[in-house]
Coordinates of C-alpha atoms in Angstrom, one line a residue:
M1323 CA 74.1 98.3 171.2
S1324 CA 70.5 99.0 170.3
E1325 CA 68.7 96.9 167.6
P1326 CA 67.2 98.6 164.6
S1327 CA 63.6 99.4 164.9
H1328 CA 61.2 97.2 163.0
S1329 CA 57.9 98.1 161.5
L1330 CA 55.0 95.7 161.0
I1331 CA 54.0 95.3 157.4
F1332 CA 51.0 93.4 156.1
D1333 CA 52.4 91.5 153.1
P1334 CA 50.2 88.5 152.5
L1335 CA 51.4 88.0 148.9
R1336 CA 55.1 88.4 150.0
L1337 CA 55.6 91.0 147.3
S1338 CA 58.4 92.8 149.0
S1339 CA 60.7 89.8 148.5
R1340 CA 59.6 88.9 144.9
S1341 CA 61.6 89.5 141.7
L1342 CA 60.8 92.3 139.3
P1343 CA 59.3 89.9 136.7
M1344 CA 57.1 88.4 139.4
K1345 CA 55.9 91.8 140.5
A1346 CA 55.1 92.6 136.9
A1347 CA 53.0 89.4 136.7
F1348 CA 51.1 90.6 139.8
V1349 CA 50.5 94.0 138.2
L1350 CA 49.1 92.3 135.1
S1351 CA 47.0 89.9 137.2
G1352 CA 45.7 92.9 139.2
T1353 CA 44.6 94.7 136.1
F1354 CA 42.7 91.6 135.1
V1355 CA 41.0 91.5 138.5
L1356 CA 40.1 95.2 138.2
A1357 CA 38.7 94.7 134.8
L1358 CA 36.5 91.8 136.1
A1359 CA 35.3 93.8 139.1
S1360 CA 34.4 96.6 136.7
Q1361 CA 31.9 94.4 135.0
I1362 CA 30.0 93.6 138.2
A1363 CA 27.8 96.6 137.9
V1364 CA 24.3 98.0 138.6
P1365 CA 23.6 100.4 135.8
M1366 CA 22.8 103.9 137.0
V1367 CA 23.1 107.3 135.2
P1368 CA 25.4 109.1 135.1
V1369 CA 27.6 106.9 137.4
P1370 CA 27.1 103.1 137.7
I1371 CA 27.5 101.2 140.9
T1372 CA 30.4 98.7 140.5
M1373 CA 32.8 96.6 142.5
Q1374 CA 35.7 98.8 141.1
T1375 CA 36.3 100.6 144.4
F1376 CA 36.3 97.4 146.3
A1377 CA 38.9 95.9 143.9
V1378 CA 41.0 99.1 143.9
T1379 CA 41.2 99.4 147.7
M1380 CA 41.9 95.6 148.0
I1381 CA 44.7 95.9 145.4
G1382 CA 46.2 98.7 147.5
A1383 CA 45.9 96.7 150.7
L1384 CA 47.4 93.5 149.3
Y1385 CA 50.0 95.1 147.0
G1386 CA 51.1 98.0 149.1
W1387 CA 50.9 101.6 148.2
R1388 CA 53.5 101.7 145.4
L1389 CA 52.7 98.5 143.5
G1390 CA 48.9 99.1 144.2
A1391 CA 48.9 102.5 142.7
L1392 CA 51.1 101.3 139.8
T1393 CA 48.6 98.4 139.1
V1394 CA 45.7 100.8 139.1
L1395 CA 47.6 103.2 136.7
A1396 CA 48.3 100.3 134.4
W1397 CA 44.7 99.3 134.3
L1398 CA 43.7 102.9 133.6
G1399 CA 46.3 102.9 130.8
E1400 CA 44.8 99.8 129.3
A1401 CA 41.4 101.6 129.3
M1402 CA 43.0 104.7 127.6
F1403 CA 44.3 102.4 124.9
G1404 CA 40.8 101.3 124.2
L1405 CA 40.7 97.9 126.0
P1406 CA 37.1 97.3 127.4
V1407 CA 38.3 97.2 131.1
L1408 CA 36.0 99.8 132.7
A1409 CA 32.4 99.6 133.8
N1410 CA 30.0 98.3 131.1
G1411 CA 33.0 97.2 129.0
S1412 CA 34.0 100.8 128.1
G1413 CA 37.5 101.9 127.2
G1414 CA 39.1 104.7 125.2
L1415 CA 39.5 108.3 126.1
A1416 CA 35.8 109.1 126.5
P1417 CA 35.4 107.9 130.1
F1418 CA 38.3 110.2 131.1
A1419 CA 36.4 113.2 129.9
G1420 CA 32.9 112.2 130.9
P1421 CA 30.9 112.1 134.2
T1422 CA 33.1 109.3 135.7
A1423 CA 36.5 111.1 135.1
G1424 CA 36.8 112.3 138.7
Y1425 CA 36.2 108.8 140.1
L1426 CA 38.8 107.3 137.7
A1427 CA 41.3 110.0 138.6
S1428 CA 40.8 109.1 142.3
F1429 CA 41.5 105.3 141.9
P1430 CA 45.3 105.4 142.0
V1431 CA 45.2 107.8 144.9
I1432 CA 42.8 105.7 146.9
A1433 CA 44.8 102.5 146.1
A1434 CA 47.9 104.3 147.4
L1435 CA 46.1 105.6 150.5
V1436 CA 44.8 102.1 151.5
G1437 CA 48.2 100.5 150.7
W1438 CA 50.1 103.1 152.8
L1439 CA 47.7 102.6 155.7
S1440 CA 47.9 98.8 155.4
E1441 CA 51.6 98.9 155.4
R1442 CA 51.4 100.7 158.8
G1443 CA 49.1 98.1 160.3
W1444 CA 45.6 99.4 159.4
T1445 CA 44.5 95.9 158.2
G1446 CA 44.4 92.3 159.1
D1447 CA 43.7 91.8 162.8
R1448 CA 42.9 95.5 163.2
V1449 CA 39.4 95.2 161.7
V1450 CA 38.1 98.7 162.8
A1451 CA 41.3 100.4 161.5
S1452 CA 41.0 98.3 158.2
F1453 CA 37.4 99.4 157.8
L1454 CA 38.4 103.0 158.4
A1455 CA 41.2 102.8 155.8
H1456 CA 38.8 101.5 153.2
F1457 CA 36.0 103.8 154.1
S1458 CA 38.2 106.9 154.1
A1459 CA 39.4 105.9 150.6
N1460 CA 35.8 105.4 149.4
L1461 CA 34.9 108.8 150.8
L1462 CA 37.9 110.4 149.0
C1463 CA 36.8 108.7 145.8
L1464 CA 33.3 110.1 146.2
A1465 CA 34.6 113.5 147.0
M1466 CA 36.9 113.7 144.0
G1467 CA 34.3 112.2 141.7
G1468 CA 31.6 114.4 143.1
L1469 CA 33.6 117.5 142.7
Y1470 CA 34.3 116.8 139.0
L1471 CA 30.7 115.8 138.4
A1472 CA 29.6 119.1 140.1
S1473 CA 31.6 121.0 137.5
L1474 CA 29.4 119.2 134.8
L1475 CA 26.0 119.1 136.5
G1476 CA 26.0 121.5 139.4
T1477 CA 26.4 120.7 143.1
E1478 CA 22.9 119.4 143.9
K1479 CA 22.7 117.0 140.9
A1480 CA 26.2 115.8 141.6
W1481 CA 25.3 115.0 145.2
A1482 CA 22.0 113.4 144.3
L1483 CA 23.4 111.3 141.4
G1484 CA 27.1 110.8 142.1
V1485 CA 27.6 110.8 145.8
A1486 CA 24.6 110.1 148.0
P1487 CA 23.5 106.8 146.3
F1488 CA 27.0 105.4 146.8
I1489 CA 27.5 106.1 150.6
L1490 CA 25.8 102.9 151.8
G1491 CA 27.8 100.9 149.2
A1492 CA 31.0 102.5 150.5
V1493 CA 30.1 101.3 154.0
L1494 CA 29.3 97.8 152.8
K1495 CA 32.4 97.5 150.5
S1496 CA 34.6 98.8 153.3
A1497 CA 33.2 96.3 155.8
L1498 CA 33.6 93.5 153.3
A1499 CA 37.2 94.5 152.6
A1500 CA 38.0 94.5 156.3
A1501 CA 36.4 91.1 156.8
V1502 CA 38.3 89.6 153.8
L1503 CA 41.6 91.0 155.0
K1504 CA 41.0 89.6 158.5
G1505 CA 40.3 86.2 156.8
I1506 CA 43.5 86.5 154.8
R1507 CA 45.4 87.3 158.0
I1508 CA 44.0 84.3 159.8
Y1509 CA 44.2 81.8 156.9
G1510 CA 47.4 82.5 155.2
G1511 CA 48.4 86.1 155.2
R1512 CA 51.3 87.2 157.3
T1513 CA 52.4 90.2 159.2
R1514 CA 56.1 90.2 159.2
L1515 CA 58.9 92.2 160.7
D1516 CA 61.3 93.9 158.2

């Protein structure tokens, strides 16, 4: 008799075995982390440099694709209700119609992407794969944000103001994420068999 196949899953917070109330607490905690990361910013016009994308992709990697995307959606919901959880303490509906709308729309997508890849082993000990997961998510964020910004400013300005200045940051944030996740794997995370 053959044994069922097992897949490796990176689950350092052991969320797959936690209760629904505990998962809800993690979602709430995640929105708080995202709000804090949003305040770490270098003001630029029309799009500030923040640690949002780092936090969004880390939430995806640590929470998995479903809970990661849900957490990011909850955080964006808080912003829509007017809580000052976005960059520069902004909230309300204005950011979702302004120059940053495309980036905001990409956040649940990139959290899900990194979470999905992490659940398939693109994290932890596989540092290059982890970097590629985060970097591809960052590039997707820049593409979605840049396309929307191009509809407002034109392609050249969108590239110059909303994409090109952020590419080096995307590389650095992706490398930092891969290093942090490697550290989590070594010092307390776990890869388990389901």
